[in-house]
Amino acid sequence: GFNIYSDGTKRVVSNGEATKTMKTEWTGVKTRTFIRIGGQATSGTRHLFGHLRNLRLWHKELTDAQMGESIK
């Protein structure tokens, strides 16, 4: 999982381990849109190789502690 913060940083969580926050240019979705996971862009490049398991989506922002709990 990942968190995108309003100060322009992000934190990635994988297998219950969170990275340190790091700078990102992504600022989040500003208008209603689709989130694409995998697939192929119009240029022909692919977004995801392999398999995706245990995908979870939340309708609210989770704290860092909740992210760690929900991944384990």
Short mmCIF file of C-alpha atoms in Angstrom, two decimals:
data_model
loop_
_atom_site.label_atom_id
_atom_site.label_comp_id
_atom_site.label_asym_id
_atom_site.label_seq_id
_atom_site.Cartn_x
_atom_site.Cartn_y
_atom_site.Cartn_z
CA GLY A 1 0.00 0.00 0.00
CA PHE A 2 1.01 3.62 0.00
CA ASN A 3 0.14 6.96 1.52
CA ILE A 4 0.42 10.25 -0.35
CA TYR A 5 0.68 13.22 2.00
CA SER A 6 -0.34 16.82 1.30
CA ASP A 7 3.26 18.03 1.77
CA GLY A 8 4.36 16.19 -1.41
CA THR A 9 5.81 13.09 0.24
CA LYS A 10 4.82 9.43 0.07
CA ARG A 11 5.35 6.28 2.13
CA VAL A 12 5.19 2.77 0.68
CA VAL A 13 4.13 -0.28 2.72
CA SER A 14 4.97 -3.80 1.56
CA ASN A 15 4.59 -6.98 3.64
CA GLY A 16 3.88 -4.89 6.73
CA GLU A 17 7.11 -2.87 6.40
CA ALA A 18 6.87 0.87 5.73
CA THR A 19 9.57 2.88 3.98
CA LYS A 20 10.71 6.29 5.15
CA THR A 21 8.74 9.13 3.60
CA MET A 22 10.16 10.32 0.30
CA LYS A 23 9.43 13.16 -2.12
CA THR A 24 6.90 12.52 -4.90
CA GLU A 25 5.53 14.57 -7.77
CA TRP A 26 2.16 12.83 -7.62
CA THR A 27 -0.37 15.05 -5.86
CA GLY A 28 -3.42 12.83 -5.89
CA VAL A 29 -6.62 12.81 -7.85
CA LYS A 30 -8.17 16.27 -8.17
CA THR A 31 -11.36 15.27 -10.01
CA ARG A 32 -13.45 12.14 -10.41
CA THR A 33 -11.46 9.59 -12.40
CA PHE A 34 -10.64 5.91 -12.76
CA ILE A 35 -7.70 4.23 -11.07
CA ARG A 36 -6.03 1.83 -13.49
CA ILE A 37 -4.12 -1.14 -12.11
CA GLY A 38 -2.24 -3.06 -14.73
CA GLY A 39 -3.40 -2.88 -18.33
CA GLN A 40 -1.76 -1.23 -21.29
CA ALA A 41 -1.34 2.46 -22.15
CA THR A 42 -2.23 3.84 -25.58
CA SER A 43 1.52 3.96 -26.30
CA GLY A 44 1.63 0.16 -25.91
CA THR A 45 3.58 0.12 -22.65
CA ARG A 46 2.33 -2.12 -19.86
CA HIS A 47 1.79 -0.91 -16.30
CA LEU A 48 2.12 -4.21 -14.46
CA PHE A 49 3.95 -7.46 -15.12
CA GLY A 50 3.10 -10.50 -13.04
CA HIS A 51 0.24 -11.02 -10.61
CA LEU A 52 -1.54 -8.86 -8.07
CA ARG A 53 -2.83 -10.57 -4.91
CA ASN A 54 -4.68 -9.34 -1.85
CA LEU A 55 -5.72 -5.96 -3.25
CA ARG A 56 -7.47 -3.81 -0.65
CA LEU A 57 -9.13 -0.43 -1.10
CA TRP A 58 -10.37 1.85 1.67
CA HIS A 59 -12.84 4.71 1.38
CA LYS A 60 -10.98 6.80 3.93
CA GLU A 61 -7.43 7.84 4.69
CA LEU A 62 -5.59 5.43 7.00
CA THR A 63 -2.97 6.46 9.54
CA ASP A 64 0.53 4.97 9.35
CA ALA A 65 -0.32 2.65 12.25
CA GLN A 66 -3.49 1.45 10.51
CA MET A 67 -1.54 0.81 7.30
CA GLY A 68 0.91 -1.41 9.20
CA GLU A 69 -1.90 -3.30 10.96
CA SER A 70 -4.00 -3.89 7.86
CA ILE A 71 -1.13 -5.24 5.76
CA LYS A 72 -0.01 -7.90 8.26
#
